[in-house]
PDB file of C-alpha atoms in Angstrom:
ATOM      1  CA  MET A   1       3.096 -11.802   4.916  1.00 96.00           C
ATOM      2  CA  GLU A   2       5.667 -13.498   6.918  1.00 96.00           C
ATOM      3  CA  CYS A   3       6.423 -15.885   4.160  1.00 96.00           C
ATOM      4  CA  ALA A   4       6.594 -12.666   1.604  1.00 97.00           C
ATOM      5  CA  VAL A   5       8.898 -10.948   3.980  1.00 96.00           C
ATOM      6  CA  LYS A   6      11.272 -14.164   4.411  1.00 96.00           C
ATOM      7  CA  GLU A   7      11.211 -14.643   0.667  1.00 96.00           C
ATOM      8  CA  ASP A   8      12.305 -11.018   0.228  1.00 95.00           C
ATOM      9  CA  PRO A   9      12.490  -8.397   2.945  1.00 93.00           C
ATOM     10  CA  ARG A  10      11.843  -5.690   0.390  1.00 92.00           C
ATOM     11  CA  ASN A  11       8.436  -7.142   0.133  1.00 95.00           C
ATOM     12  CA  ALA A  12       7.661  -5.204   3.435  1.00 95.00           C
ATOM     13  CA  ALA A  13       8.290  -1.849   1.724  1.00 92.00           C
ATOM     14  CA  ILE A  14       6.448  -2.729  -1.326  1.00 94.00           C
ATOM     15  CA  ILE A  15       3.181  -3.706   0.910  1.00 96.00           C
ATOM     16  CA  LEU A  16       3.464  -0.697   2.870  1.00 94.00           C
ATOM     17  CA  ARG A  17       3.942   1.454  -0.113  1.00 92.00           C
ATOM     18  CA  LEU A  18       0.724  -0.217  -1.863  1.00 96.00           C
ATOM     19  CA  HIS A  19      -1.367   0.427   1.321  1.00 96.00           C
ATOM     20  CA  PHE A  20       0.029   4.193   1.315  1.00 93.00           C
ATOM     21  CA  HIS A  21      -1.181   4.521  -2.327  1.00 95.00           C
ATOM     22  CA  ASP A  22      -4.503   2.955  -1.601  1.00 97.00           C
ATOM     23  CA  CYS A  23      -5.369   5.240   1.341  1.00 96.00           C
ATOM     24  CA  PHE A  24      -4.284   8.542  -0.434  1.00 95.00           C
ATOM     25  CA  VAL A  25      -7.030   8.187  -3.163  1.00 96.00           C
ATOM     26  CA  GLN A  26     -10.356   7.226  -1.624  1.00 95.00           C
ATOM     27  CA  GLY A  27      -9.382   6.394   1.673  1.00 95.00           C
ATOM     28  CA  CYS A  28      -8.173   2.862   2.669  1.00 96.00           C
ATOM     29  CA  ASP A  29     -10.765   0.935   0.778  1.00 97.00           C
ATOM     30  CA  GLY A  30      -8.676  -1.516  -1.483  1.00 97.00           C
ATOM     31  CA  SER A  31      -9.474   0.620  -4.501  1.00 97.00           C
ATOM     32  CA  VAL A  32      -5.883   0.413  -5.566  1.00 98.00           C
ATOM     33  CA  LEU A  33      -6.391  -3.555  -6.017  1.00 97.00           C
ATOM     34  CA  LEU A  34      -9.155  -3.253  -8.691  1.00 96.00           C
ATOM     35  CA  ASP A  35      -8.142  -4.128 -12.246  1.00 95.00           C
ATOM     36  CA  ASP A  36      -9.356  -1.952 -15.153  1.00 94.00           C
ATOM     37  CA  THR A  37     -12.841  -3.166 -16.962  1.00 94.00           C
ATOM     38  CA  VAL A  38     -14.890  -1.955 -19.520  1.00 94.00           C
ATOM     39  CA  THR A  39     -16.588   0.475 -17.246  1.00 94.00           C
ATOM     40  CA  LEU A  40     -13.775   1.257 -14.644  1.00 93.00           C
ATOM     41  CA  GLU A  41     -10.473   2.812 -15.234  1.00 94.00           C
ATOM     42  CA  GLY A  42      -8.470   1.623 -12.036  1.00 95.00           C
ATOM     43  CA  GLU A  43      -5.848   3.283 -10.132  1.00 96.00           C
ATOM     44  CA  LYS A  44      -2.783   0.876 -11.102  1.00 95.00           C
ATOM     45  CA  THR A  45      -2.035   2.646 -14.221  1.00 92.00           C
ATOM     46  CA  ALA A  46      -2.105   6.085 -12.889  1.00 93.00           C
ATOM     47  CA  SER A  47       1.168   7.872 -13.195  1.00 89.00           C
ATOM     48  CA  ALA A  48       2.089   7.706  -9.660  1.00 90.00           C
ATOM     49  CA  ASN A  49       1.473   3.966  -9.424  1.00 92.00           C
ATOM     50  CA  ILE A  50       2.396   2.358 -12.705  1.00 89.00           C
ATOM     51  CA  LYS A  51       6.169   2.114 -11.821  1.00 83.00           C
ATOM     52  CA  SER A  52       5.790   2.768  -8.281  1.00 85.00           C
ATOM     53  CA  VAL A  53       3.701   0.191  -6.685  1.00 91.00           C
ATOM     54  CA  GLY A  54       3.502  -3.601  -6.578  1.00 93.00           C
ATOM     55  CA  GLY A  55       2.616  -6.366  -4.238  1.00 96.00           C
ATOM     56  CA  PHE A  56      -0.664  -7.293  -5.948  1.00 97.00           C
ATOM     57  CA  LYS A  57       0.353 -11.038  -6.097  1.00 97.00           C
ATOM     58  CA  ILE A  58       1.174 -11.101  -2.389  1.00 98.00           C
ATOM     59  CA  ILE A  59      -2.052  -9.638  -1.606  1.00 98.00           C
ATOM     60  CA  ASP A  60      -3.790 -11.995  -3.996  1.00 97.00           C
ATOM     61  CA  ARG A  61      -1.979 -14.955  -2.404  1.00 97.00           C
ATOM     62  CA  ILE A  62      -3.105 -13.848   1.262  1.00 97.00           C
ATOM     63  CA  LYS A  63      -6.573 -13.263   0.096  1.00 97.00           C
ATOM     64  CA  ASN A  64      -6.861 -16.631  -1.493  1.00 97.00           C
ATOM     65  CA  MET A  65      -5.676 -18.116   1.663  1.00 96.00           C
ATOM     66  CA  LEU A  66      -8.195 -16.366   3.787  1.00 95.00           C
ATOM     67  CA  GLU A  67     -11.111 -17.060   1.269  1.00 96.00           C
ATOM     68  CA  SER A  68     -10.280 -20.748   1.391  1.00 96.00           C
ATOM     69  CA  GLU A  69     -10.443 -20.803   5.356  1.00 95.00           C
ATOM     70  CA  CYS A  70     -13.338 -18.263   5.862  1.00 92.00           C
ATOM     71  CA  PRO A  71     -15.009 -17.169   2.724  1.00 94.00           C
ATOM     72  CA  GLY A  72     -16.428 -13.730   2.383  1.00 92.00           C
ATOM     73  CA  LEU A  73     -15.113 -12.712   5.918  1.00 93.00           C
ATOM     74  CA  VAL A  74     -12.293 -10.334   5.508  1.00 95.00           C
ATOM     75  CA  SER A  75     -12.619  -7.342   3.194  1.00 97.00           C
ATOM     76  CA  CYS A  76      -9.473  -6.734   0.806  1.00 97.00           C
ATOM     77  CA  ALA A  77      -9.310  -3.303   2.423  1.00 98.00           C
ATOM     78  CA  ASP A  78      -8.738  -4.845   5.789  1.00 98.00           C
ATOM     79  CA  LEU A  79      -6.555  -7.403   4.539  1.00 98.00           C
ATOM     80  CA  LEU A  80      -4.083  -4.767   2.881  1.00 98.00           C
ATOM     81  CA  THR A  81      -4.079  -2.717   5.998  1.00 98.00           C
ATOM     82  CA  ILE A  82      -3.309  -5.481   8.346  1.00 98.00           C
ATOM     83  CA  ALA A  83      -0.594  -6.732   5.705  1.00 98.00           C
ATOM     84  CA  ALA A  84       1.123  -3.434   5.754  1.00 97.00           C
ATOM     85  CA  ARG A  85       0.891  -3.379   9.656  1.00 97.00           C
ATOM     86  CA  ASP A  86       2.349  -6.896   9.790  1.00 98.00           C
ATOM     87  CA  ALA A  87       4.916  -6.116   7.096  1.00 96.00           C
ATOM     88  CA  VAL A  88       6.345  -3.192   9.250  1.00 94.00           C
ATOM     89  CA  ILE A  89       6.460  -5.590  12.302  1.00 96.00           C
ATOM     90  CA  LEU A  90       8.299  -8.185  10.559  1.00 96.00           C
ATOM     91  CA  VAL A  91      11.222  -5.726   9.693  1.00 93.00           C
ATOM     92  CA  GLY A  92      11.400  -4.473  13.067  1.00 93.00           C
ATOM     93  CA  GLY A  93       8.915  -1.574  13.121  1.00 91.00           C
ATOM     94  CA  PRO A  94       6.313  -0.833  15.715  1.00 91.00           C
ATOM     95  CA  TYR A  95       2.923  -2.630  16.380  1.00 95.00           C
ATOM     96  CA  TRP A  96      -0.224  -0.699  16.080  1.00 94.00           C
ATOM     97  CA  ASP A  97      -3.825  -1.604  16.468  1.00 97.00           C
ATOM     98  CA  VAL A  98      -5.951  -2.113  13.350  1.00 96.00           C
ATOM     99  CA  PRO A  99      -9.587  -1.733  13.641  1.00 96.00           C
ATOM    100  CA  VAL A 100     -11.208  -3.756  11.115  1.00 96.00           C
ATOM    101  CA  GLY A 101     -14.639  -3.436   9.433  1.00 96.00           C
ATOM    102  CA  ARG A 102     -13.518  -1.540   6.132  1.00 96.00           C
ATOM    103  CA  LYS A 103     -15.735  -2.288   3.065  1.00 96.00           C
ATOM    104  CA  ASP A 104     -14.262  -2.914  -0.283  1.00 96.00           C
ATOM    105  CA  SER A 105     -14.719  -0.124  -2.618  1.00 96.00           C
ATOM    106  CA  LYS A 106     -16.465  -0.840  -5.811  1.00 95.00           C
ATOM    107  CA  THR A 107     -15.100   1.875  -7.726  1.00 96.00           C
ATOM    108  CA  ALA A 108     -11.638   3.245  -8.208  1.00 96.00           C
ATOM    109  CA  SER A 109     -10.306   6.738  -9.354  1.00 96.00           C
ATOM    110  CA  TYR A 110      -7.469   7.104 -11.971  1.00 96.00           C
ATOM    111  CA  GLU A 111      -7.973  10.805 -11.792  1.00 96.00           C
ATOM    112  CA  LEU A 112      -7.741  10.987  -7.902  1.00 96.00           C
ATOM    113  CA  ALA A 113      -4.685   8.784  -8.162  1.00 96.00           C
ATOM    114  CA  THR A 114      -3.020  10.994 -10.882  1.00 94.00           C
ATOM    115  CA  SER A 115      -3.764  14.235  -8.516  1.00 94.00           C
ATOM    116  CA  ASN A 116      -3.508  12.927  -4.785  1.00 95.00           C
ATOM    117  CA  LEU A 117      -0.458  10.878  -5.053  1.00 94.00           C
ATOM    118  CA  PRO A 118       2.895  12.490  -4.854  1.00 90.00           C
ATOM    119  CA  THR A 119       5.336  11.565  -7.576  1.00 85.00           C
ATOM    120  CA  ALA A 120       9.165  11.535  -7.996  1.00 79.00           C
ATOM    121  CA  GLU A 121       8.764  14.329 -10.334  1.00 84.00           C
ATOM    122  CA  GLU A 122       7.322  16.597  -7.764  1.00 87.00           C
ATOM    123  CA  GLY A 123       9.071  19.174  -5.554  1.00 88.00           C
ATOM    124  CA  LEU A 124       9.209  19.096  -1.790  1.00 88.00           C
ATOM    125  CA  LEU A 125       6.442  21.714  -1.285  1.00 92.00           C
ATOM    126  CA  GLY A 126       4.220  19.778  -3.630  1.00 91.00           C
ATOM    127  CA  ILE A 127       4.692  16.611  -1.724  1.00 90.00           C
ATOM    128  CA  ILE A 128       4.117  18.279   1.772  1.00 92.00           C
ATOM    129  CA  SER A 129       0.896  19.789   0.441  1.00 94.00           C
ATOM    130  CA  LYS A 130      -0.348  16.208  -0.636  1.00 94.00           C
ATOM    131  CA  PHE A 131       0.387  14.925   2.908  1.00 93.00           C
ATOM    132  CA  HIS A 132      -1.287  17.825   4.462  1.00 94.00           C
ATOM    133  CA  ALA A 133      -4.304  17.286   2.326  1.00 94.00           C
ATOM    134  CA  GLN A 134      -4.412  13.816   3.873  1.00 93.00           C
ATOM    135  CA  GLY A 135      -4.326  15.297   7.418  1.00 94.00           C
ATOM    136  CA  LEU A 136      -0.682  14.129   7.667  1.00 93.00           C
ATOM    137  CA  SER A 137       2.428  16.192   8.977  1.00 93.00           C
ATOM    138  CA  VAL A 138       5.712  16.794   7.683  1.00 91.00           C
ATOM    139  CA  THR A 139       6.967  14.422  10.523  1.00 90.00           C
ATOM    140  CA  ASP A 140       4.403  11.874   9.152  1.00 88.00           C
ATOM    141  CA  MET A 141       5.573  12.413   5.487  1.00 88.00           C
ATOM    142  CA  VAL A 142       9.152  11.796   6.486  1.00 86.00           C
ATOM    143  CA  ALA A 143       8.400   8.754   8.717  1.00 82.00           C
ATOM    144  CA  LEU A 144       6.470   7.158   5.867  1.00 81.00           C
ATOM    145  CA  ALA A 145       8.677   7.951   2.829  1.00 75.00           C
ATOM    146  CA  GLY A 146      11.661   7.430   5.264  1.00 65.00           C
ATOM    147  CA  LYS A 147      10.405   3.743   6.223  1.00 56.00           C
ATOM    148  CA  ILE A 148       9.920   2.909   2.725  1.00 56.00           C
ATOM    149  CA  LYS A 149      13.158   4.201   1.400  1.00 54.00           C
ATOM    150  CA  CYS A 150      15.104   2.761   4.051  1.00 55.00           C
ATOM    151  CA  LEU A 151      13.498  -0.870   3.900  1.00 51.00           C
ATOM    152  CA  ASN A 152      14.096  -0.677  -0.136  1.00 53.00           C
ATOM    153  CA  HIS A 153      17.830   0.417   0.553  1.00 50.00           C
ATOM    154  CA  ARG A 154      18.673  -1.800   3.545  1.00 50.00           C
ATOM    155  CA  TYR A 155      17.564  -4.823   1.419  1.00 47.00           C
ATOM    156  CA  SER A 156      18.883  -3.651  -2.100  1.00 48.00           C
ATOM    157  CA  GLU A 157      21.944  -5.776  -1.702  1.00 46.00           C
ATOM    158  CA  LEU A 158      20.163  -8.950  -1.352  1.00 44.00           C
ATOM    159  CA  PRO A 159      20.858 -11.513  -4.217  1.00 44.00           C
TER     160      PRO A 159
END
């Protein structure tokens, strides 16, 4: 994560948003990372994700490094959660403990991604409602959305 943030500090916001979009659908289970298959419609192409989330290559790079050192030990769900925490720290945000042991999802839900995630076209009350449905307050919403927007804006002038 450190290399990705040094390469482009906006990568911190990108990974934080990816984690947030993962957690709002089926819990923090890595389901947002799953690609479409013949039998699975993933979350990546849901309207709230298609132009909003990225960072998949960063997570893939980290996962490949982890797998080469300790195969099968760290789930993608834990990796994404730890990467989001570390990204925040790397741009001056707070530290928090990350309990590990998450299991990777074998399913994804295009439908839940479409219904659970706030979109740019949604009004404030709709967005607040979606945060409340996840057990989050307006303060949490402002902190999360503000952090992502601030990180993107702060580094938008980079070459």
